[in-house]
Coordinates of C-alpha atoms and ligand atoms in Angstrom, one line a residue:
Chain A
M1 CA 56.6 4.1 12.3
R2 CA 53.1 3.7 11.0
I3 CA 50.9 2.8 13.9
L4 CA 47.6 3.0 12.2
E5 CA 46.7 2.6 8.5
V6 CA 43.2 3.1 7.2
E7 CA 42.6 2.2 3.6
N8 CA 39.5 2.6 1.4
L9 CA 37.3 2.4 4.5
S10 CA 33.5 2.5 4.0
F11 CA 30.8 2.1 6.6
A12 CA 27.0 2.2 6.5
Y13 CA 24.3 2.0 9.1
Q14 CA 21.4 0.1 7.5
G15 CA 22.6 0.8 4.0
N16 CA 23.1 4.5 4.8
Y17 CA 26.7 5.4 4.1
I18 CA 28.3 7.5 6.8
L19 CA 32.0 7.0 5.7
K20 CA 33.1 6.4 2.1
N21 CA 36.6 5.5 0.9
V22 CA 38.4 7.0 3.9
N23 CA 42.2 6.9 3.7
F24 CA 44.7 8.1 6.3
T25 CA 47.7 7.0 8.3
V26 CA 48.9 7.8 11.8
D27 CA 52.5 7.6 12.9
K28 CA 53.7 6.6 16.3
G29 CA 53.8 9.7 18.5
D30 CA 51.2 11.6 16.5
F31 CA 48.6 13.8 18.3
V32 CA 45.6 13.5 15.9
G33 CA 42.5 15.6 16.1
I34 CA 39.3 14.4 14.4
I35 CA 36.9 17.2 13.7
G36 CA 33.7 17.8 11.8
P37 CA 30.1 18.7 12.4
N38 CA 27.6 16.6 14.4
G39 CA 26.6 13.4 12.7
S40 CA 29.6 13.5 10.3
G41 CA 30.8 10.1 11.5
K42 CA 33.6 10.9 14.0
S43 CA 32.5 8.5 16.7
T44 CA 31.7 5.9 14.0
L45 CA 35.3 6.2 12.7
V46 CA 36.7 5.8 16.2
K47 CA 34.5 2.7 16.8
L48 CA 35.7 1.2 13.6
M49 CA 39.3 1.6 14.6
L50 CA 38.5 -0.1 17.9
K51 CA 36.7 -2.9 16.2
I52 CA 33.5 -2.0 18.1
L53 CA 32.0 -1.7 14.6
I54 CA 33.0 -3.8 11.6
P55 CA 33.7 -2.0 8.3
E56 CA 31.7 -2.7 5.2
K57 CA 34.7 -2.3 2.9
G58 CA 38.3 -1.5 3.3
Q59 CA 41.2 -2.3 5.6
I60 CA 42.4 -1.1 9.0
K61 CA 45.9 -2.0 10.2
I62 CA 46.7 -1.3 13.8
I63 CA 50.3 -1.6 15.2
G64 CA 51.3 -3.3 12.0
K65 CA 48.5 -6.0 12.1
D66 CA 45.2 -6.3 10.3
I67 CA 42.5 -5.4 12.8
K68 CA 40.7 -8.6 12.1
K69 CA 43.7 -10.5 13.5
F70 CA 44.8 -7.9 16.0
D71 CA 44.8 -9.1 19.6
G72 CA 46.8 -6.5 21.5
W73 CA 43.8 -4.6 22.7
T74 CA 45.3 -4.0 26.1
K75 CA 47.8 -1.6 24.3
I76 CA 44.8 0.5 23.1
G77 CA 43.1 2.9 25.5
Y78 CA 39.6 4.3 24.9
V79 CA 37.8 7.1 26.6
S80 CA 34.3 7.1 25.1
Q81 CA 31.9 9.9 24.4
K82 CA 29.6 8.2 26.9
A83 CA 32.3 8.2 29.7
G84 CA 31.1 11.6 30.8
E85 CA 27.5 10.5 31.2
F86 CA 27.8 7.3 33.3
N87 CA 25.4 6.6 36.2
G88 CA 26.4 9.3 38.7
D89 CA 25.3 7.2 41.6
F90 CA 27.6 4.4 40.7
P91 CA 29.0 3.4 44.1
A92 CA 32.7 2.9 43.2
T93 CA 35.9 4.6 44.3
V94 CA 38.4 6.2 42.0
N95 CA 40.9 3.5 43.0
E96 CA 38.4 0.7 42.2
I97 CA 37.7 2.1 38.7
V98 CA 41.3 2.8 37.8
G99 CA 42.5 -0.6 39.1
A100 CA 39.7 -2.5 37.3
S101 CA 41.8 -2.7 34.1
L102 CA 44.5 -4.6 36.0
L103 CA 42.1 -7.2 37.3
A104 CA 39.8 -7.4 34.4
N105 CA 39.9 -11.1 33.8
T106 CA 40.8 -12.5 37.2
G107 CA 38.3 -14.0 39.6
I108 CA 38.0 -12.7 43.2
F109 CA 39.9 -15.8 44.3
R110 CA 43.0 -14.7 42.4
K111 CA 45.4 -12.4 44.3
K112 CA 45.9 -8.8 43.1
P113 CA 49.3 -8.3 41.4
A114 CA 52.0 -7.2 43.9
D115 CA 52.4 -3.8 42.4
Y116 CA 48.7 -3.2 42.1
D117 CA 48.4 -0.3 44.6
Q118 CA 51.5 1.3 43.3
R119 CA 50.4 1.2 39.7
V120 CA 47.0 2.7 40.6
Y121 CA 48.7 5.5 42.5
S122 CA 51.1 6.3 39.7
A123 CA 48.4 6.3 37.1
L124 CA 46.4 8.8 39.2
K125 CA 49.5 10.8 39.8
K126 CA 50.1 11.2 36.0
V127 CA 46.7 13.0 35.8
G128 CA 47.1 14.8 39.1
M129 CA 44.4 12.9 40.9
Q130 CA 46.5 10.9 43.4
D131 CA 44.7 12.5 46.4
Y132 CA 41.3 11.4 45.3
G133 CA 41.8 7.6 45.2
N134 CA 39.3 6.8 48.0
K135 CA 36.6 9.2 46.8
L136 CA 33.4 8.0 45.1
I137 CA 33.6 8.6 41.4
G138 CA 30.1 10.3 41.5
R139 CA 31.3 12.9 43.9
L140 CA 34.0 14.4 41.6
S141 CA 33.5 17.2 39.2
G142 CA 33.2 16.5 35.5
G143 CA 36.7 17.5 34.8
Q144 CA 38.1 15.4 37.6
Q145 CA 36.0 12.4 36.4
Q146 CA 37.4 12.8 32.9
R147 CA 41.0 12.7 34.3
V148 CA 40.2 9.6 36.3
F149 CA 38.9 7.9 33.0
I150 CA 42.2 8.9 31.4
A151 CA 44.1 7.4 34.4
R152 CA 42.1 4.2 34.0
V153 CA 43.4 4.0 30.4
L154 CA 47.0 5.0 31.3
I155 CA 47.3 2.2 33.9
T156 CA 47.6 -0.4 31.1
E157 CA 50.4 1.7 29.5
P158 CA 48.7 2.0 26.2
E159 CA 50.5 2.8 22.9
I160 CA 47.5 4.5 21.4
M161 CA 44.8 6.4 23.2
F162 CA 41.4 7.2 21.6
L163 CA 39.3 9.9 23.2
D164 CA 35.8 10.8 22.0
E165 CA 34.9 14.4 23.0
P166 CA 36.5 14.1 26.4
T167 CA 35.9 17.8 27.1
V168 CA 32.1 17.9 26.9
G169 CA 30.6 19.5 30.0
I170 CA 34.0 20.7 31.3
D171 CA 34.7 24.4 32.0
A172 CA 37.2 26.3 29.8
K173 CA 40.0 26.1 32.4
S174 CA 39.8 22.4 33.0
E175 CA 39.5 21.9 29.3
E176 CA 42.7 23.7 28.6
A177 CA 44.4 21.7 31.4
L178 CA 43.2 18.5 29.8
Y179 CA 44.7 19.4 26.5
C180 CA 48.0 20.2 28.1
L181 CA 47.9 17.0 30.0
L182 CA 47.3 15.0 26.8
A183 CA 50.1 17.0 25.1
R184 CA 52.4 16.1 28.0
L185 CA 51.5 12.4 27.8
N186 CA 52.1 12.5 24.1
E187 CA 55.5 14.1 24.4
E188 CA 56.8 12.5 27.5
L189 CA 55.4 9.0 27.3
G190 CA 55.3 8.9 23.5
I191 CA 51.6 7.8 23.5
T192 CA 49.9 8.3 20.2
I193 CA 46.7 10.3 20.8
I194 CA 43.6 10.2 18.6
M195 CA 41.0 12.6 19.8
V196 CA 37.5 13.6 18.6
T197 CA 36.7 17.2 19.4
H198 CA 34.5 20.2 18.5
D199 CA 37.0 22.5 19.9
I200 CA 39.0 23.7 16.9
G201 CA 40.8 26.3 18.9
A202 CA 42.5 23.9 21.4
I203 CA 43.0 21.0 19.1
T204 CA 44.8 23.0 16.5
V205 CA 47.1 24.3 19.2
H206 CA 48.0 20.9 20.4
A207 CA 47.6 18.4 17.6
N208 CA 50.0 17.8 14.7
K209 CA 47.5 16.2 12.4
L210 CA 43.8 16.9 11.7
I211 CA 41.3 14.4 10.2
C212 CA 38.4 16.5 9.0
L213 CA 35.0 14.9 8.3
G214 CA 32.7 17.2 6.4
E215 CA 30.4 17.7 3.5
A216 CA 33.2 17.1 1.0
G217 CA 34.2 13.8 2.6
V218 CA 37.3 13.1 4.7
T219 CA 40.4 15.3 4.4
V220 CA 43.6 14.9 6.3
H221 CA 45.6 18.0 7.3
D222 CA 49.1 18.2 8.5
I223 CA 48.8 21.1 10.9
N224 CA 52.4 22.2 10.5
E225 CA 51.3 23.7 7.2
P226 CA 49.2 26.8 7.6
V227 CA 45.5 26.0 7.9
T228 CA 43.3 28.4 6.0
D229 CA 39.9 29.9 6.7
E230 CA 38.6 28.3 3.5
F231 CA 39.7 24.9 4.7
F232 CA 37.8 25.0 8.0
S233 CA 34.8 26.8 6.4
E234 CA 34.6 24.0 3.9
V235 CA 34.7 21.3 6.6
Y236 CA 32.1 22.9 8.7
G237 CA 29.9 24.4 6.0
Y238 CA 30.0 27.8 7.6
R239 CA 32.5 30.6 7.9
V240 CA 35.4 29.9 10.2
Q241 CA 38.2 32.4 10.6
I242 CA 41.9 31.7 11.3
H243 CA 44.4 33.5 13.4
S244 CA 47.3 32.7 15.7
H245 CA 46.9 31.5 19.2
Q246 CA 49.2 30.3 21.8
C247 CA 48.4 28.0 24.7
Q248 CA 49.1 30.0 27.8
N249 CA 49.8 26.9 29.7
C250 CA 52.3 24.9 27.7
G251 CA 53.3 27.5 25.1
H252 CA 52.2 25.6 22.1
M253 CA 51.7 28.0 19.2
R254 CA 49.6 27.1 16.2
Q255 CA 47.3 28.6 13.6
V256 CA 43.8 28.4 14.9
G257 CA 40.4 28.5 13.4
C258 CA 37.8 30.3 15.5
E259 CA 34.1 30.8 14.8
E260 CA 33.6 33.3 17.6
C261 CA 36.6 35.7 17.4
Chain B
M1 CA 10.9 -23.9 60.3
I2 CA 14.7 -24.5 60.6
N3 CA 14.7 -25.4 56.9
A4 CA 13.0 -22.2 56.0
F5 CA 15.6 -20.3 57.9
I6 CA 18.5 -22.1 56.3
A7 CA 17.0 -21.6 52.8
G8 CA 16.1 -18.0 53.6
I9 CA 19.6 -17.0 54.7
L10 CA 21.2 -18.6 51.7
I11 CA 18.7 -16.8 49.4
G12 CA 19.3 -13.7 51.4
I13 CA 23.0 -13.9 50.5
I14 CA 22.6 -14.4 46.8
I15 CA 19.7 -12.1 46.0
P16 CA 21.6 -8.9 46.7
C17 CA 24.8 -10.1 45.0
I18 CA 22.7 -10.4 41.8
G19 CA 20.8 -7.3 42.8
V20 CA 23.8 -5.0 42.8
V21 CA 24.4 -5.7 39.2
V22 CA 20.7 -5.6 38.3
V23 CA 20.3 -2.2 39.9
L24 CA 23.5 -0.7 38.5
R25 CA 22.8 -2.0 35.0
R26 CA 19.2 -1.0 35.3
L27 CA 17.9 -4.5 34.6
S28 CA 15.0 -4.5 37.0
I29 CA 12.5 -5.2 34.2
M30 CA 14.4 -8.3 33.4
G31 CA 14.2 -9.4 37.0
D32 CA 10.4 -8.8 36.9
A33 CA 10.1 -10.8 33.7
L34 CA 12.0 -13.7 35.1
S35 CA 10.1 -13.8 38.3
H36 CA 6.8 -14.0 36.4
V37 CA 8.1 -16.7 34.2
S38 CA 9.3 -18.7 37.2
L39 CA 5.8 -18.4 38.6
A40 CA 4.5 -20.0 35.4
G41 CA 7.1 -22.7 36.0
V42 CA 5.8 -23.2 39.5
A43 CA 2.2 -23.5 38.2
A44 CA 3.4 -26.0 35.5
G45 CA 5.2 -28.0 38.1
L46 CA 2.1 -28.2 40.3
V47 CA -0.1 -29.2 37.4
F48 CA 2.1 -31.9 36.0
G49 CA 3.4 -33.2 39.3
I50 CA 7.0 -32.1 39.0
N51 CA 8.8 -30.4 41.9
P52 CA 7.7 -26.7 41.4
I53 CA 11.1 -25.2 42.2
L54 CA 12.7 -27.5 39.7
S55 CA 10.2 -26.5 37.0
A56 CA 10.5 -22.9 37.9
V57 CA 14.3 -23.1 37.4
V58 CA 13.8 -24.7 34.0
F59 CA 11.2 -22.1 32.9
A60 CA 13.2 -19.1 34.1
V61 CA 16.5 -20.3 32.7
A62 CA 14.9 -21.0 29.3
A63 CA 13.3 -17.5 29.4
S64 CA 16.7 -15.9 30.3
L65 CA 18.3 -17.6 27.3
C66 CA 15.5 -16.3 25.1
I67 CA 16.0 -12.7 26.4
E68 CA 19.8 -12.9 25.8
R69 CA 19.2 -14.4 22.3
I70 CA 16.8 -11.6 21.3
R71 CA 19.0 -9.0 22.8
K72 CA 21.9 -10.3 20.8
S73 CA 20.2 -10.5 17.4
I74 CA 18.0 -7.3 17.7
P75 CA 19.6 -5.2 20.4
K76 CA 17.1 -2.4 19.7
Y77 CA 14.2 -4.6 20.9
G78 CA 15.9 -5.8 24.0
E79 CA 13.5 -3.9 26.3
I80 CA 10.4 -4.8 24.3
S81 CA 11.3 -8.5 24.1
T82 CA 11.8 -8.5 27.9
A83 CA 8.3 -7.0 28.3
V84 CA 6.8 -9.6 26.0
I85 CA 8.5 -12.4 27.9
M86 CA 7.1 -11.0 31.1
S87 CA 3.6 -11.0 29.6
V88 CA 4.0 -14.6 28.5
G89 CA 5.1 -15.4 32.0
I90 CA 2.0 -13.7 33.6
G91 CA -0.3 -15.2 31.0
L92 CA 1.0 -18.7 31.4
A93 CA 1.0 -18.5 35.2
A94 CA -2.6 -17.3 35.2
I95 CA -3.8 -20.0 32.9
L96 CA -1.9 -22.9 34.5
S97 CA -2.8 -21.8 38.0
G98 CA -6.4 -22.5 37.1
F99 CA -5.6 -26.2 36.8
V100 CA -3.7 -26.3 40.1
T101 CA -5.8 -28.2 42.6
S102 CA -3.9 -27.8 45.8
A103 CA -3.8 -24.4 47.5
N104 CA -0.1 -24.6 47.2
F105 CA 0.2 -22.1 44.4
N106 CA -0.6 -19.1 46.5
S107 CA 2.4 -19.8 48.8
F108 CA 4.7 -19.2 45.9
L109 CA 3.4 -15.7 45.4
F110 CA 4.4 -14.3 48.7
G111 CA 6.5 -17.1 50.2
S112 CA 5.8 -19.6 52.9
L113 CA 7.3 -21.1 56.0
V114 CA 5.4 -24.3 55.5
A115 CA 7.7 -27.3 55.7
I116 CA 10.2 -27.3 52.9
S117 CA 10.9 -30.9 51.8
P118 CA 14.4 -32.2 52.3
F119 CA 14.7 -32.4 48.5
E120 CA 13.9 -28.7 48.2
K121 CA 16.2 -27.8 51.0
Y122 CA 19.1 -29.5 49.3
L123 CA 18.2 -28.1 45.9
I124 CA 18.2 -24.6 47.4
I125 CA 21.5 -25.2 49.2
V126 CA 23.3 -26.6 46.2
L127 CA 22.0 -24.0 43.7
S128 CA 22.7 -21.1 46.1
I129 CA 26.3 -22.2 46.6
V130 CA 26.8 -22.6 42.8
V131 CA 25.3 -19.2 42.2
L132 CA 27.5 -17.6 44.8
A133 CA 30.6 -19.3 43.6
I134 CA 30.1 -18.2 40.0
F135 CA 29.2 -14.7 41.1
L136 CA 32.5 -14.4 43.0
L137 CA 34.4 -15.9 40.1
L138 CA 32.9 -13.3 37.8
Y139 CA 33.0 -10.5 40.4
R140 CA 35.7 -8.4 38.8
A141 CA 34.5 -8.9 35.2
L142 CA 30.9 -8.0 36.2
F143 CA 32.1 -4.9 38.0
Y144 CA 34.0 -3.8 34.9
I145 CA 31.1 -4.6 32.5
T146 CA 28.6 -2.9 34.8
F147 CA 30.6 0.3 34.8
D148 CA 31.6 0.5 31.2
E149 CA 30.8 -2.3 28.7
E150 CA 32.8 -1.0 25.8
S151 CA 36.0 -0.7 27.7
A152 CA 35.4 -4.1 29.3
R153 CA 35.4 -5.6 25.8
L154 CA 38.7 -3.8 25.0
A155 CA 40.2 -5.0 28.3
G156 CA 39.7 -8.5 27.0
I157 CA 36.7 -9.5 29.1
P158 CA 34.3 -11.9 27.2
V159 CA 31.4 -9.6 27.7
Q160 CA 28.8 -11.6 25.9
P161 CA 29.4 -14.9 27.7
V162 CA 29.7 -13.2 31.1
T163 CA 26.4 -11.5 30.5
I164 CA 24.6 -14.7 29.5
V165 CA 26.0 -16.5 32.5
F166 CA 24.8 -13.6 34.7
T167 CA 21.3 -13.7 33.3
V168 CA 21.1 -17.4 33.9
L169 CA 22.3 -16.9 37.5
T170 CA 19.5 -14.3 37.9
A171 CA 17.0 -16.8 36.6
V172 CA 18.2 -19.5 39.0
T173 CA 18.2 -17.1 42.0
I174 CA 14.7 -15.9 41.3
S175 CA 13.3 -19.4 40.9
I176 CA 14.8 -20.8 44.1
S177 CA 13.7 -17.7 46.0
S178 CA 10.0 -18.2 45.2
R179 CA 9.5 -20.9 47.7
V180 CA 10.5 -19.0 50.8
V181 CA 10.4 -15.3 49.8
G182 CA 7.8 -15.5 47.1
A183 CA 8.1 -14.9 43.4
L184 CA 6.4 -11.5 43.5
V185 CA 8.8 -10.3 46.2
V186 CA 12.1 -11.3 44.7
S187 CA 12.6 -8.2 42.5
S188 CA 12.0 -5.9 45.4
M189 CA 14.5 -7.9 47.4
M190 CA 17.1 -7.3 44.6
V191 CA 16.6 -3.6 44.9
L192 CA 16.0 -2.7 48.6
P193 CA 19.2 -3.8 50.3
V194 CA 21.2 -2.4 47.4
A195 CA 19.4 0.9 47.6
V196 CA 20.0 1.1 51.3
S197 CA 23.7 0.2 51.1
M198 CA 24.3 2.7 48.3
Q199 CA 23.3 5.4 50.7
I200 CA 26.1 4.6 53.1
A201 CA 28.8 2.5 51.3
K202 CA 32.0 4.2 50.4
S203 CA 33.1 1.8 47.6
Y204 CA 31.7 -0.9 45.3
R205 CA 33.1 -3.6 47.6
Q206 CA 31.3 -2.1 50.6
T207 CA 28.1 -1.8 48.6
V208 CA 28.2 -5.5 47.9
I209 CA 29.1 -6.5 51.4
F210 CA 26.5 -4.2 53.1
S211 CA 23.8 -5.3 50.7
V212 CA 24.4 -8.9 51.7
L213 CA 24.3 -8.0 55.4
F214 CA 21.2 -5.9 55.1
S215 CA 19.5 -8.6 53.0
I216 CA 20.2 -11.3 55.6
F217 CA 18.9 -9.1 58.3
Y218 CA 15.7 -8.4 56.4
V219 CA 15.2 -12.1 55.7
V220 CA 15.8 -13.2 59.3
L221 CA 13.8 -10.5 60.9
G222 CA 11.0 -11.0 58.3
L223 CA 10.9 -14.7 58.9
F224 CA 10.6 -14.2 62.7
L225 CA 7.8 -11.7 62.3
S226 CA 6.1 -13.9 59.9
F227 CA 6.4 -16.8 62.3
Y228 CA 5.2 -15.1 65.4
F229 CA 2.4 -13.1 63.8
N230 CA 1.4 -15.7 61.3
L231 CA 2.0 -13.4 58.3
K232 CA 3.3 -14.2 54.8
P233 CA 7.1 -14.0 54.9
G234 CA 7.4 -12.2 51.6
G235 CA 5.4 -9.4 53.0
T236 CA 7.2 -9.1 56.3
I237 CA 10.6 -9.3 54.6
V238 CA 9.9 -6.6 52.1
M239 CA 8.3 -4.3 54.6
T240 CA 11.4 -4.7 56.8
G241 CA 13.5 -3.6 53.8
V242 CA 11.2 -0.7 53.0
I243 CA 11.2 0.6 56.6
S244 CA 15.0 0.4 56.7
L245 CA 15.3 2.3 53.4
I246 CA 13.1 5.0 54.8
I247 CA 15.0 5.2 58.0
T248 CA 18.3 5.4 56.1
L249 CA 17.1 8.1 53.8
L250 CA 15.7 10.2 56.7
T251 CA 18.8 10.0 58.8
K252 CA 21.0 10.8 55.8
N253 CA 18.9 13.8 54.9
F254 CA 18.7 14.9 58.6
K255 CA 22.5 14.7 58.9
G256 CA 22.8 16.7 55.7
I257 CA 20.5 19.4 57.1
V258 CA 22.5 19.4 60.4
K259 CA 25.7 19.7 58.5
K260 CA 24.4 22.6 56.4
G261 CA 23.1 24.4 59.4
A262 CA 26.4 24.1 61.3
Ligands
ATP301 N1 23.7 2.8 16.0 C1 23.4 3.6 14.9 N2 22.4 3.2 14.1 C2 22.0 4.0 13.0 N3 22.6 5.2 12.7 C3 23.6 5.6 13.5 C4 24.0 4.9 14.7 N4 25.0 5.6 15.3 C5 25.1 6.7 14.6 N5 24.3 6.7 13.5 C6 24.3 7.8 12.5 O1 25.5 7.9 11.9 C7 25.9 9.2 11.7 C8 27.3 9.5 12.3 O2 27.2 9.3 13.7 P1 28.4 9.6 14.7 O3 28.0 9.3 16.0 O4 29.6 8.9 14.1 O5 28.6 11.1 14.5 P2 29.6 12.1 15.2 O6 30.4 12.8 14.1 O7 30.4 11.4 16.3 O8 28.6 13.2 15.8 P3 28.7 14.0 17.2 O9 29.6 15.2 16.9 O10 27.3 14.4 17.4 O11 29.3 13.1 18.2 C9 24.8 10.1 12.3 O12 24.0 10.5 11.2 C10 24.0 9.1 13.1 O13 22.6 9.5 13.1
MG302 MG1 30.4 11.5 18.3
ZN303 ZN1 48.7 23.5 26.3
ZN304 ZN1 40.4 33.0 18.5

């Protein structure tokens, strides 16, 4: 089933075109990686799909509906690029932050739903953070915070999850764990994942589709076909080499483009 | 005197409620701008023979709507526009105050215990209750927006309207505070109790509750000191807050050192 259709999409900031005639589709259950150099428009593309920005031209259909008429935003989760750089002194507990989505529109006079605590707990459990519920968010490590932000999105049981560079500032081990977590959510819960990343190694191991923004415009790549050196080199504008990698955690095996090895 | 205490306590409750959001969203400049505009409103009221609190509310609410309007149409200039409005506020207040004949104007700078008229008392009571009720109604939405505005929008929170309402609440709070606490002191009172409670609170809810408790404590103690030593209440209230912040920071750091040493 097509869960997202982007057709002839163009977008400009003050007359300066960032995206031109972009076309791609995403199926339910896909794990999509969006890659490309800095400033190529990855975050812009995500914001267009979330209706945070309005396109100049073209059409976006999300869960079968034109985005202009779409109203099922609670089925869409978003972990923004800024999520990692929020005010570290923010005095809120993990529980408060994760639970906020359930209470978003209710005044303080309205009772919390009966299964509130239970749902907060189980969302945290899905990301392995159930023991941190009463901790202040600012006291957690970057990787733990990122998992809390994912739990905050999971609590609404989304059909699609957008993540914009969720691994920035996270050490290699936590980063790998995060990819495996997303792969698990994708496989077990069937959540469609659309993720912006600079980490070609990990994303090609776990994703099944790549949207590549580069000098030559936007290309879509089904990752089950072999990805060539030339392909990545073209997207990034510098030499990128390909070889096989396996995720040691979850055993995913894919062709990988590395710049360093 | 009793009236000043009643008004002071009510104001002591609503200032930190607004203050939590102002501090966490880093809107202190907006608070400053609105307090200067409300001062211009006070001056205008005194010149034209309208109740100064009432005219302060009108001026500040109008300014808050201007700020929101500009922020919406040219988001980039949000900060500059706030600064411009603050300048207009200071300028107008200075010019209008030249025409104020009574010595009354000074008492709005740093607050005063001088008899609050029954009309003012009821105005402050009614407006405080309205501000508090709306704040509680929007409590969860404000929490969400304060932490993450984009996600709040996705979660279906009407971010723009809530933000506008909040700015208006800020304007009203600042204007009605000028009588007792003083217009130049309100912005400090938005920050101090919140800063102290952030040092010790273990959740957002606690932060709000502790801020309110601290703020009431500062106001009551400050009013007493002002009464017995014949000082301006704005000064005694703020200094109480500053001293409590210093004490909190010192004990916290001292505890930290002890813990490290052990
Ligand atoms: N609000 C804005 N106003 C004007 N130009 C913008 C704005 N936001 C982004 N741009 C420009 O649009 C281009 C694409 O930005 P975008 O944030 O989508 O890039 P990105 O691919 O996500 O980059 P990165 O890898 O650094 O996150 C950049 O050249 C950027 O300067
Ligand atoms: Mg980006
Ligand atoms: Zn893996
Ligand atoms: Zn490699």
